[in-house]
Every structure is written in structure tokens, then in C-alpha cells.
Tab-separated table of C-alpha atoms in Angstrom:
chain	number	residue	atom	x	y	z
A	1220	MET	CA	-30.125	152.539	67.756
A	1221	LEU	CA	-30.681	154.971	70.646
A	1222	LEU	CA	-27.321	156.587	69.986
A	1223	ILE	CA	-28.217	157.077	66.323
A	1224	LEU	CA	-31.540	158.711	67.341
A	1225	LEU	CA	-29.691	161.037	69.709
A	1226	ALA	CA	-27.220	162.043	67.018
A	1227	TRP	CA	-30.046	162.721	64.538
A	1228	LEU	CA	-31.949	164.915	66.989
A	1229	THR	CA	-28.950	166.928	68.075
A	1230	ALA	CA	-28.194	167.716	64.395
A	1231	PHE	CA	-30.996	170.277	64.546
A	1232	ALA	CA	-30.464	173.662	66.160
A	1233	PRO	CA	-33.222	176.248	66.864
A	1234	HIS	CA	-31.717	178.793	64.467
A	1235	ASP	CA	-31.815	176.235	61.633
A	1236	PHE	CA	-35.544	175.497	61.769
A	1237	HIS	CA	-36.478	178.733	59.931
A	1238	ARG	CA	-34.431	177.519	56.981
A	1239	VAL	CA	-36.686	174.572	56.458
A	1240	LYS	CA	-39.458	175.680	54.083
A	1241	ASP	CA	-42.891	174.400	54.576
A	1242	ARG	CA	-44.417	173.981	51.185
A	1243	GLU	CA	-48.218	174.296	51.372
A	1244	GLN	CA	-48.219	172.419	54.722
A	1245	ARG	CA	-47.486	169.171	52.979
A	1246	PRO	CA	-46.112	166.419	55.217
A	1247	GLY	CA	-43.142	165.888	52.928
A	1248	VAL	CA	-40.792	168.829	53.208
A	1249	ARG	CA	-37.528	169.372	51.356
A	1250	GLY	CA	-34.941	171.182	53.508
A	1251	SER	CA	-31.152	171.671	53.630
A	1252	PHE	CA	-28.487	173.285	55.716
A	1253	ALA	CA	-25.621	175.313	54.405
A	1254	ASP	CA	-23.107	172.596	55.019
A	1255	ALA	CA	-25.326	169.500	54.872
A	1256	MET	CA	-26.723	167.281	52.164
A	1257	PRO	CA	-30.417	167.668	51.272
A	1258	PHE	CA	-32.704	165.300	53.079
A	1259	ALA	CA	-36.432	164.734	53.576
A	1260	VAL	CA	-38.002	164.977	57.018
A	1261	HIS	CA	-41.503	164.839	58.424
A	1262	LEU	CA	-41.912	167.709	60.897
A	1263	LYS	CA	-45.202	168.588	62.497
A	1264	HIS	CA	-43.698	170.024	65.750
A	1265	PRO	CA	-40.286	171.461	66.701
A	1266	VAL	CA	-37.768	168.713	67.562
A	1267	TRP	CA	-35.169	170.515	69.728
A	1268	PRO	CA	-37.391	170.992	72.829
A	1269	GLN	CA	-37.796	167.152	73.071
A	1270	VAL	CA	-34.044	166.454	73.311
A	1271	PRO	CA	-33.767	166.680	77.173
A	1272	LEU	CA	-36.614	164.179	77.529
A	1273	VAL	CA	-34.914	161.818	75.083
A	1274	LEU	CA	-31.625	162.155	76.973
A	1275	LEU	CA	-33.388	161.360	80.244
A	1276	ILE	CA	-35.052	158.289	78.740
A	1277	LEU	CA	-31.755	157.220	77.226
A	1278	GLY	CA	-29.958	157.590	80.596
A	1279	LEU	CA	-32.641	155.573	82.368
A	1280	LEU	CA	-32.428	152.833	79.758
A	1281	LEU	CA	-28.642	152.691	80.021
A	1282	GLU	CA	-28.824	152.595	83.833
A	1283	ARG	CA	-31.378	149.782	83.672
A	1284	ARG	CA	-29.186	147.863	81.272
A	1285	GLN	CA	-26.138	148.206	83.552
A	1286	ARG	CA	-28.206	147.173	86.569
A	1287	GLN	CA	-29.444	144.072	84.750
A	1288	ARG	CA	-25.889	143.212	83.765
A	1289	ALA	CA	-24.735	143.615	87.381
A	1290	GLN	CA	-27.611	141.437	88.594
A	1291	ARG	CA	-26.719	138.709	86.106
A	1292	LEU	CA	-23.106	138.905	87.248
A	1293	ASN	CA	-24.150	138.681	90.915
A	1294	ARG	CA	-26.371	135.679	90.216
A	1295	ALA	CA	-23.550	133.994	88.304
A	1296	VAL	CA	-21.091	134.591	91.169
A	1297	LEU	CA	-23.546	133.398	93.814
A	1298	GLY	CA	-24.484	130.400	91.687
A	1299	ALA	CA	-20.813	129.421	91.415
A	1300	LEU	CA	-20.445	129.323	95.188
A	1301	PRO	CA	-20.796	125.894	96.785
A	1302	GLY	CA	-23.751	125.361	99.065
A	1303	ALA	CA	-26.344	127.987	99.940
A	1304	VAL	CA	-25.855	131.665	100.737
A	1305	ALA	CA	-28.154	134.058	102.570
A	1306	LEU	CA	-28.251	137.793	103.160
A	1307	LEU	CA	-29.351	138.775	106.684
A	1308	ASP	CA	-30.335	142.136	108.078
A	1309	SER	CA	-28.889	143.523	111.300
A	1310	GLY	CA	-31.430	141.535	113.316
A	1311	GLY	CA	-30.565	138.198	111.706
A	1312	VAL	CA	-33.670	137.964	109.500
A	1313	VAL	CA	-33.218	136.381	106.061
A	1314	LEU	CA	-33.596	138.960	103.286
A	1315	ARG	CA	-32.538	136.864	100.323
A	1316	THR	CA	-31.192	133.381	99.645
A	1317	HIS	CA	-29.504	131.741	96.685
A	1318	PRO	CA	-30.285	129.171	95.525
A	1319	LEU	CA	-33.858	128.943	96.724
A	1320	PRO	CA	-34.256	126.662	99.763
A	1321	ALA	CA	-34.773	123.027	98.834
A	1322	HIS	CA	-36.477	120.222	100.670
A	1323	GLY	CA	-34.477	118.031	102.995
A	1324	ASP	CA	-32.782	118.233	106.353
A	1325	GLY	CA	-30.221	120.872	107.091
A	1326	PRO	CA	-27.901	121.572	110.030
A	1327	GLY	CA	-29.336	120.390	113.321
A	1328	GLY	CA	-31.950	118.242	111.560
A	1329	LEU	CA	-34.227	121.201	110.760
A	1330	PRO	CA	-35.716	121.469	107.250
A	1331	VAL	CA	-33.696	123.733	104.978
A	1332	ARG	CA	-36.782	125.755	104.042
A	1333	GLN	CA	-37.427	126.507	107.693
A	1334	LEU	CA	-33.867	127.744	108.112
A	1335	LEU	CA	-33.225	129.745	104.938
A	1336	SER	CA	-36.596	130.996	103.704
A	1337	PRO	CA	-36.758	134.798	103.244
A	1338	GLY	CA	-38.388	136.519	106.191
A	1339	ARG	CA	-37.303	133.810	108.649
A	1340	PRO	CA	-35.367	134.848	111.790
A	1341	PHE	CA	-32.207	132.928	110.898
A	1342	LEU	CA	-30.448	133.499	114.239
A	1343	GLU	CA	-33.411	132.308	116.318
A	1344	VAL	CA	-34.050	129.256	114.140
A	1345	PHE	CA	-30.352	128.398	114.177
A	1346	GLN	CA	-30.264	128.642	117.976
A	1347	GLU	CA	-33.190	126.220	118.115
A	1348	ALA	CA	-31.300	123.807	115.855
A	1349	ALA	CA	-28.205	124.102	118.053
A	1350	ARG	CA	-30.118	122.960	121.136
A	1351	ALA	CA	-30.820	119.601	119.506
A	1352	GLY	CA	-27.558	119.417	117.561
A	1353	PRO	CA	-23.979	118.559	118.514
A	1354	PRO	CA	-21.958	120.818	120.856
A	1355	GLU	CA	-19.990	122.215	117.893
A	1356	MET	CA	-23.110	124.103	116.759
A	1357	ASP	CA	-22.842	126.335	119.830
A	1358	GLY	CA	-19.675	127.750	118.292
A	1359	ALA	CA	-21.573	128.496	115.069
A	1360	VAL	CA	-24.275	130.355	117.020
A	1361	ALA	CA	-21.640	132.371	118.879
A	1362	LEU	CA	-19.886	133.248	115.612
A	1363	LEU	CA	-23.129	134.385	113.975
A	1364	ARG	CA	-24.063	136.491	116.989
A	1365	ASP	CA	-20.609	138.111	117.132
A	1366	VAL	CA	-20.725	139.051	113.439
A	1367	LEU	CA	-24.252	140.467	113.683
A	1368	THR	CA	-23.304	142.563	116.728
A	1369	LYS	CA	-20.102	143.754	114.974
A	1370	ARG	CA	-17.773	142.170	117.546
A	1371	VAL	CA	-15.893	140.394	114.743
A	1372	ARG	CA	-15.788	141.052	111.029
A	1373	GLU	CA	-15.878	137.468	109.766
A	1374	GLY	CA	-15.331	133.863	110.783
A	1375	VAL	CA	-15.754	130.226	109.846
A	1376	THR	CA	-16.773	127.144	111.839
A	1377	GLU	CA	-17.691	123.503	111.231
A	1378	TRP	CA	-19.924	121.009	112.996
A	1379	GLN	CA	-21.171	117.459	112.546
A	1380	GLY	CA	-24.524	116.968	110.852
A	1381	PRO	CA	-27.473	114.916	112.118
A	1382	ALA	CA	-26.600	111.926	109.917
A	1383	ALA	CA	-23.468	109.888	110.507
A	1384	GLY	CA	-20.512	111.075	108.462
A	1385	THR	CA	-22.030	114.456	107.519
A	1386	TRP	CA	-20.363	117.785	108.246
A	1387	PHE	CA	-21.386	121.393	107.614
A	1388	GLU	CA	-19.324	124.559	107.320
A	1389	MET	CA	-20.656	128.060	107.926
A	1390	ARG	CA	-18.938	131.306	106.994
A	1391	ALA	CA	-20.243	134.652	108.199
A	1392	HIS	CA	-19.058	138.014	106.848
A	1393	ARG	CA	-20.247	141.398	108.110
A	1394	LEU	CA	-21.480	143.789	105.423
A	1395	GLU	CA	-19.928	147.239	105.610
A	1396	LEU	CA	-23.245	149.076	105.223
A	1397	PRO	CA	-24.843	151.798	107.393
A	1398	GLU	CA	-27.830	149.558	108.076
A	1399	GLY	CA	-25.576	146.598	108.899
A	1400	GLY	CA	-26.261	143.045	107.819
A	1401	THR	CA	-24.383	139.791	107.332
A	1402	PHE	CA	-23.557	137.516	104.426
A	1403	VAL	CA	-23.793	133.823	105.437
A	1404	SER	CA	-22.811	130.737	103.448
A	1405	MET	CA	-23.412	127.121	104.445
A	1406	VAL	CA	-21.703	124.239	102.703
A	1407	ASP	CA	-21.908	120.477	103.110
A	1408	VAL	CA	-18.226	119.553	103.590
A	1409	SER	CA	-18.785	115.844	104.215
A	1410	ALA	CA	-16.783	114.861	101.107
A	1411	ARG	CA	-13.815	116.987	102.180
A	1412	ARG	CA	-13.970	115.596	105.699
A	1413	ARG	CA	-13.997	112.043	104.373
A	1414	ALA	CA	-11.015	112.834	102.141
A	1415	GLU	CA	-9.133	114.326	105.100
A	1416	LEU	CA	-9.934	111.261	107.197
A	1417	GLU	CA	-8.695	108.925	104.462
A	1418	ALA	CA	-5.519	110.984	104.050
A	1419	ARG	CA	-4.913	110.909	107.816
A	1420	GLN	CA	-5.462	107.160	107.926
A	1421	ALA	CA	-3.048	106.663	105.033
A	1422	ARG	CA	-0.466	108.867	106.760
A	1423	ASP	CA	-0.842	106.944	110.025
A	1424	GLU	CA	-0.509	103.668	108.124
A	1425	ARG	CA	2.762	104.807	106.529
A	1426	ALA	CA	4.045	105.949	109.910
A	1427	HIS	CA	3.128	102.599	111.476
A	1428	LEU	CA	4.883	100.628	108.751
A	1429	GLN	CA	7.962	102.790	109.155
A	1430	ARG	CA	7.927	102.232	112.931
A	1431	VAL	CA	7.749	98.471	112.409
A	1432	ALA	CA	10.697	98.616	110.012
A	1433	THR	CA	12.704	100.797	112.407
A	1434	VAL	CA	12.103	98.545	115.410
A	1435	GLY	CA	13.043	95.599	113.198
A	1436	GLU	CA	16.432	97.238	112.579
A	1437	LEU	CA	16.924	97.355	116.361
A	1438	GLY	CA	16.172	93.647	116.716
A	1439	VAL	CA	19.746	92.562	117.483
A	1440	SER	CA	20.376	95.246	120.090
A	1441	ILE	CA	16.932	94.730	121.691
A	1442	ALA	CA	17.500	90.984	121.886
A	1443	HIS	CA	20.881	91.638	123.535
A	1444	GLU	CA	19.273	94.090	125.970
A	1445	LEU	CA	16.550	91.602	126.883
A	1446	ASN	CA	19.049	88.797	127.305
A	1447	GLN	CA	20.830	90.592	130.169
A	1448	PRO	CA	17.878	90.846	132.616
A	1449	LEU	CA	16.651	87.379	131.620
A	1450	ALA	CA	20.087	85.890	132.335
A	1451	ALA	CA	20.228	87.730	135.650
A	1452	ILE	CA	16.788	86.438	136.582
A	1453	LEU	CA	17.885	82.879	135.791
A	1454	ASN	CA	21.081	83.151	137.851
A	1455	ASN	CA	19.291	84.673	140.838
A	1456	ALA	CA	16.557	82.001	140.734
A	1457	ARG	CA	19.155	79.211	140.755
A	1458	THR	CA	20.969	80.884	143.661
A	1459	ALA	CA	17.722	81.062	145.602
A	1460	GLN	CA	17.128	77.368	144.960
A	1461	ARG	CA	20.545	76.497	146.354
A	1462	LEU	CA	19.915	78.632	149.440
A	1463	LEU	CA	16.629	76.868	150.097
A	1464	ALA	CA	18.283	73.458	149.712
A	1465	ARG	CA	20.820	74.175	152.529
A	1466	PRO	CA	19.234	75.009	155.870
A	1467	PRO	CA	19.370	77.177	157.791
A	1468	VAL	CA	18.063	79.604	155.139
A	1469	ASP	CA	19.516	83.122	155.124
A	1470	LEU	CA	16.259	85.022	154.791
A	1471	ARG	CA	17.965	88.397	154.380
A	1472	LEU	CA	20.057	87.185	151.451
A	1473	LEU	CA	17.062	85.446	149.949
A	1474	ALA	CA	15.040	88.682	150.131
A	1475	GLU	CA	17.814	90.569	148.294
A	1476	ILE	CA	17.896	87.909	145.571
A	1477	LEU	CA	14.144	88.078	145.130
A	1478	GLN	CA	14.313	91.894	144.902
A	1479	ASP	CA	16.959	91.594	142.163
A	1480	ILE	CA	14.662	89.224	140.282
A	1481	VAL	CA	11.806	91.740	140.508
A	1482	SER	CA	14.058	94.615	139.298
A	1483	ASP	CA	15.369	92.621	136.337
A	1484	ASP	CA	11.857	91.564	135.440
A	1485	GLN	CA	10.692	95.199	135.514
A	1486	ARG	CA	13.642	96.176	133.322
A	1487	ALA	CA	12.749	93.558	130.722
A	1488	GLY	CA	9.093	94.493	130.932
A	1489	GLU	CA	9.938	98.150	130.321
A	1490	ILE	CA	11.799	97.258	127.127
A	1491	ILE	CA	8.919	95.124	125.912
A	1492	ARG	CA	6.401	97.835	126.796
A	1493	HIS	CA	8.262	100.431	124.731
A	1494	MET	CA	8.483	98.039	121.805
A	1495	ARG	CA	4.764	97.284	121.961
A	1496	ALA	CA	3.950	101.013	122.131
A	1497	LEU	CA	5.880	101.621	118.927
A	1498	LEU	CA	4.595	98.545	117.132
A	1499	ARG	CA	0.917	98.652	117.962
A	1500	ARG	CA	-1.463	100.164	115.459
A	1501	GLU	CA	-4.177	102.373	116.893
A	1502	GLU	CA	-5.815	105.727	116.351
A	1503	ALA	CA	-3.737	108.754	117.318
A	1504	ARG	CA	-4.462	110.170	120.786
A	1505	HIS	CA	-3.384	113.766	121.357
A	1506	LEU	CA	-2.550	114.385	125.020
A	1507	HIS	CA	-0.171	116.525	127.095
A	1508	HIS	CA	3.322	115.050	127.428
A	1509	ASP	CA	6.701	115.971	128.830
A	1510	LEU	CA	9.131	116.014	125.917
A	1511	ASN	CA	11.988	115.016	128.235
A	1512	ALA	CA	10.084	111.880	129.296
A	1513	LEU	CA	9.437	110.961	125.666
A	1514	VAL	CA	13.129	111.387	124.831
A	1515	ARG	CA	14.266	109.300	127.819
A	1516	GLY	CA	11.933	106.476	126.804
A	1517	VAL	CA	13.474	106.383	123.312
A	1518	MET	CA	17.021	106.589	124.667
A	1519	ARG	CA	16.446	103.499	126.833
A	1520	LEU	CA	15.496	101.651	123.667
A	1521	VAL	CA	18.389	102.999	121.561
A	1522	GLU	CA	21.261	102.878	124.071
A	1523	PRO	CA	22.019	99.147	123.464
A	1524	ASP	CA	22.254	99.823	119.720
A	1525	ALA	CA	24.547	102.786	120.360
A	1526	ARG	CA	26.857	100.601	122.461
A	1527	LEU	CA	27.029	97.984	119.714
A	1528	ARG	CA	28.012	100.736	117.250
A	1529	GLY	CA	30.642	102.101	119.628
A	1530	ALA	CA	28.893	105.469	119.782
A	1531	ASP	CA	28.344	107.759	122.755
A	1532	LEU	CA	24.857	109.175	123.397
A	1533	VAL	CA	25.142	112.445	125.319
A	1534	LEU	CA	21.874	113.744	126.807
A	1535	CYS	CA	21.541	117.465	127.591
A	1536	LEU	CA	17.895	117.646	128.630
A	1537	ALA	CA	16.232	120.713	130.090
A	1538	GLU	CA	15.807	120.673	133.863
A	1539	SER	CA	12.218	121.923	133.700
A	1540	ILE	CA	9.292	120.002	132.252
A	1541	LEU	CA	8.737	120.794	128.575
A	1542	HIS	CA	5.009	120.504	127.941
A	1543	VAL	CA	3.924	119.531	124.424
A	1544	HIS	CA	0.586	118.365	123.066
A	1545	GLY	CA	0.296	115.485	120.649
A	1546	ASP	CA	0.339	111.749	120.119
A	1547	GLY	CA	3.094	110.295	122.297
A	1548	VAL	CA	3.827	107.308	120.047
A	1549	GLN	CA	4.215	109.468	116.942
A	1550	LEU	CA	6.417	111.987	118.735
A	1551	GLN	CA	8.617	109.169	120.014
A	1552	GLN	CA	8.800	107.866	116.459
A	1553	VAL	CA	10.265	111.229	115.422
A	1554	VAL	CA	12.867	111.066	118.207
A	1555	LEU	CA	13.704	107.468	117.259
A	1556	ASN	CA	14.115	108.306	113.553
A	1557	LEU	CA	16.359	111.289	114.235
A	1558	THR	CA	18.499	109.379	116.739
A	1559	LEU	CA	19.022	106.391	114.456
A	1560	ASN	CA	19.940	108.685	111.558
A	1561	ALA	CA	22.524	110.370	113.771
A	1562	LEU	CA	23.947	106.992	114.839
A	1563	ASP	CA	24.169	105.893	111.200
A	1564	ALA	CA	26.026	109.115	110.386
A	1565	VAL	CA	28.813	108.552	112.936
A	1566	VAL	CA	29.574	104.945	111.948
A	1567	PRO	CA	32.283	105.965	109.407
A	1568	ARG	CA	34.174	107.757	112.177
A	1569	PRO	CA	36.797	105.836	114.200
A	1570	VAL	CA	35.828	104.519	117.634
A	1571	GLY	CA	36.162	107.325	120.152
A	1572	GLY	CA	34.978	109.932	117.674
A	1573	ARG	CA	31.398	108.729	117.376
A	1574	GLN	CA	29.288	111.169	119.391
A	1575	VAL	CA	25.618	112.043	119.239
A	1576	TRP	CA	24.284	114.934	121.333
A	1577	VAL	CA	20.573	115.107	122.226
A	1578	THR	CA	19.445	118.477	123.599
A	1579	THR	CA	16.046	119.777	124.695
A	1580	ARG	CA	15.222	123.351	125.662
A	1581	ARG	CA	12.482	125.919	125.658
A	1582	VAL	CA	12.801	128.846	123.250
A	1583	GLY	CA	10.099	131.441	123.792
A	1584	ALA	CA	6.710	129.905	122.988
A	1585	ALA	CA	8.313	126.819	121.457
A	1586	VAL	CA	10.141	123.679	122.577
A	1587	GLU	CA	13.245	122.528	120.726
A	1588	LEU	CA	14.777	119.084	120.310
A	1589	VAL	CA	18.228	119.244	118.716
A	1590	LEU	CA	20.248	116.223	117.622
A	1591	GLU	CA	23.862	116.739	116.557
A	1592	ASP	CA	26.319	114.150	115.312
A	1593	SER	CA	30.062	114.092	114.691
A	1594	GLY	CA	29.668	112.340	111.347
A	1595	VAL	CA	31.017	113.305	107.968
A	1596	GLY	CA	28.189	115.754	107.285
A	1597	MET	CA	26.218	116.338	104.078
A	1598	SER	CA	26.563	118.550	101.051
A	1599	GLU	CA	24.286	121.542	100.438
A	1600	GLU	CA	22.584	119.595	97.642
A	1601	ALA	CA	21.835	116.697	99.992
A	1602	LEU	CA	20.465	119.064	102.647
A	1603	ARG	CA	18.027	120.550	100.126
A	1604	HIS	CA	16.557	117.119	99.326
A	1605	LEU	CA	16.920	115.558	102.775
A	1606	PHE	CA	13.199	115.503	103.630
A	1607	GLU	CA	11.973	114.305	100.254
A	1608	PRO	CA	10.446	110.803	100.216
A	1609	PHE	CA	12.841	108.027	99.117
A	1610	PHE	CA	15.892	110.319	99.250
A	1611	THR	CA	18.757	108.810	101.221
A	1612	THR	CA	22.536	109.140	101.428
A	1613	LYS	CA	22.916	105.670	102.991
A	1614	SER	CA	23.580	102.404	101.201
A	1615	HIS	CA	20.634	100.827	103.040
A	1616	GLY	CA	17.188	102.132	103.914
A	1617	MET	CA	14.278	103.488	101.883
A	1618	GLY	CA	14.667	107.195	102.684
A	1619	MET	CA	11.254	107.521	104.359
A	1620	GLY	CA	12.210	108.136	108.005
A	1621	LEU	CA	12.879	111.874	107.805
A	1622	ALA	CA	10.014	112.487	105.374
A	1623	ILE	CA	7.557	110.797	107.738
A	1624	SER	CA	9.077	112.619	110.714
A	1625	ARG	CA	8.495	115.979	109.054
A	1626	SER	CA	4.892	115.081	108.168
A	1627	ILE	CA	4.252	114.015	111.788
A	1628	LEU	CA	5.640	117.304	113.085
A	1629	GLU	CA	3.564	119.321	110.623
A	1630	VAL	CA	0.428	117.622	111.964
A	1631	HIS	CA	1.570	118.734	115.434
A	1632	GLN	CA	2.164	122.338	114.192
A	1633	GLY	CA	5.897	121.769	114.429
A	1634	ARG	CA	8.900	122.058	112.121
A	1635	LEU	CA	11.968	119.989	111.254
A	1636	GLN	CA	15.121	121.616	109.882
A	1637	ALA	CA	18.558	120.339	108.958
A	1638	GLU	CA	21.837	122.213	108.784
A	1639	SER	CA	25.544	121.530	108.749
A	1640	ARG	CA	27.357	121.537	112.063
A	1641	GLU	CA	30.500	123.516	112.725
A	1642	GLY	CA	33.439	121.125	112.913
A	1643	GLY	CA	31.695	118.472	110.841
A	1644	GLY	CA	28.528	116.511	111.121
A	1645	CYS	CA	24.886	117.508	110.888
A	1646	ARG	CA	22.344	119.214	113.142
A	1647	LEU	CA	18.631	118.371	113.085
A	1648	ARG	CA	16.373	120.865	114.819
A	1649	CYS	CA	12.831	119.842	115.784
A	1650	THR	CA	10.449	122.582	117.015
A	1651	LEU	CA	7.060	122.078	118.695
A	1652	PRO	CA	4.632	124.538	120.299
A	1653	TRP	CA	4.968	124.796	124.073
A	1654	VAL	CA	1.695	124.316	125.935
A	1655	ASP	CA	0.841	125.267	129.477
A	1656	GLY	CA	-0.588	122.589	131.690
A	1657	PRO	CA	0.252	119.359	133.474
A	1658	SER	CA	1.885	116.579	131.523
A	1659	GLY	CA	-0.095	113.520	130.567
A	1660	ASP	CA	1.061	110.010	130.896
A	1661	GLY	CA	4.557	110.888	129.714
A	1662	ALA	CA	6.149	108.273	127.554
A	1663	PRO	CA	3.672	105.759	126.226
């Protein structure tokens, strides 16, 4: 309608007004232009001088309409965001919030209205909440202060809420304005945290079941390995009995026999301890470990099985300590899975040609564990699907070992890759971040 009015007004020009005849000052006037159709108008004052005012009004109306549309769009975008958002000035004072603060407890146990109401000093109130809240809230205060002082542009942090099982996430983003300011969003992420916890528990459960199945496959070799120290203990005990029955007693020989009994007992206990570590089900504990110590612990468990298969295990471990951070049992499970897969791969080879090489080394900021076998190798198609669940090239097994190993390494910020080996066989390369610091308890 405004555009039509503008077009109607601009149809008049000053030099055309004299052509409109005023007949006896009657309000109805009949006028025409040379190239226009006759029409009736009501003119009491000249129209052309009012056009700039009409254009100004029209521009203001259009600007207001665009501003209202932009405001509706902003409200729709803010309303679609999860949680609550707030706009702070350079001093950390709340200028605007969306949605309006509701009743209830917020982060640190403070009421939400006290934290997000316009005009409130958000930074000061948040610092007060952090004093009574968990230690993680100190990181949120530091992030907010760094963004307000323009040390960082943006950041995100999470902390545990006052109620059990509640978690909050805060994102802060610096506004690129001359007067400064910060955009802050706070979201209750308890549901996501619970989902992550359930997923982690399910992953740990799958890993535990796979460990139990793997140790079960080693049952024959473990029983054979335990039988040797137990038989030695029995023979030494009977020898000691015979020595005691025939005086005079050779105390030196008796002491040597007793020391052999202690050594064999420790050997059997070490095997049992490693088995229990792999079989027990408990929450993951991430500590510092020496990768070489973890590998040696697995090799002591696997060596009897390798001998029964007629395979040679060749260890090429780094001389220096390779520090890694993670759960020792899960990392040993990865080493066990990769070693057993390599031993399975060399079985088709004739005796004397069944070799498995286990190598550890540091490569820059990473630590590598490489297992190579002299088996028949795999096709390119098999290599592409090797880490998929339930994929296997063996006649036995469920095809879960490598898939679980990769998932464990991903949790530890590591990688697992497979490639063909020159001269036949396969090479599995496991990479973990190297960490600086003393090792923990080594092999569990």
C-alpha cells in the first residue's frame, strides 16, 4: 500500500499542476495530462512538496519492519538453543538473558534468578558459587575471566552440579565489538553425561567378556605352564623330606631346596596374578605405565601357548622406558589380542617358519607397538574390513578382538592400523601418546 501511495504521488510534477483546472473552487476537479487518462482528484494544497516527507516516513517504516524481522529471527535462534544464554558487558554484568530466568537451583546451588537476572554481576556471583561448588567450577571462572579480559576468544568447560548425577556445561564467546562483551550459554548436560557413562560401561563390559573368552582359549597352555612349577615344588618338597629323614641333615642343600620351592611358588603366583588381572571386572583406572613392562607381562602369559604352536616370539623392546597413560588391564588386553592374532596367522606355516616379532619404540611424541607375523597375509579387501565387528578370516572366533582393541585405543587417544608385510604376513601398528613422568605400577 505504501508503494502504491509513493507511485501515485510521484506521478505529479510541478509543471503539471497548472494544467489542472480549478472549476469554481469545487472540491471535485477534473484534470488530465497529455499522455494520461482523465481522473478525478481532490487537491486543496500542492502535493509535490510533501514527497520527501513521505519518503522519509516510508524509509523509517521499512527500517522498523526489517528490525522487527531481525528481532524475531534472533529470538527464534536463541529460543532454539538448549539451556539459557546471557549477554554480558565488558565488566561481566548481565545485559540480557533468554529465556527469562526461572526458579530453581543453578550451578553451585545458587538460584538461577540470582545468577542470570539482568543487571546482576554475573562474574562475581559465579565466583561466589564456585567457592561452594566442586573444584571443576574454578575452571569455569577462569574461562569466563579470560574471555572477558580478551585473553582467549572462546572456550567450553563442564562441572558437576550440586545434586548427584547432574552436570552443567558453559560456553563463553567474546563479542567482536568496540565496547567488548561476552556471549555465555549454560546447559544442563546431565542426560548426555549419563548416556556417555552407560556407553562406557557397555564398552567395558564387552571388553571384559572378550578378555574372559581370550584367557579361556589359553586354558591348555596356562594349565601346562602352572603344572611345571607345581611339579617342581612337589619334587623339591619330597627331596627335603628324605633329607630330614636321614641325619645328619645337610643344611646347605636343604636351604637350596627351600629356595627353589619359593621361586617356583612365585612363578606360579605370577601366572595366576596375571590371569586374575585380566579376568577381574572393575572400573577402569588410568595411570602412568611403562609400555615395555605391560608387553613383558603379556608375553609371560603367551609364551607357553607359542611353544605349543611351535612358534617363535621375538621381542625387540626399546631400551628406554616408554611412558603411556591409561588403564593397564585394557592396554594389556590390546597386546594380548594382537599377539594371539599373530600366532593364529602363523599356524599354517611349517614348523621353523612360524615367527612373530614384537617391537616397541618411541616415534616423536608417540609410542609405537608393532607386531609382525610370517603368516600367509591378508588380501586388500580383508584389510579394509579387519576392524569391523564380527569380521574374521579364521574358522573359529567371533571377530571381536581387533574391533575391541581399536575401541580401547581410541579411548586412550591412540590408533590401530593394519598393513601387509613385505615378504608375506601382516603388520599391526599400535600408536599411543607418549607422556612425560614416572611410570606407575607397571603391569597390573
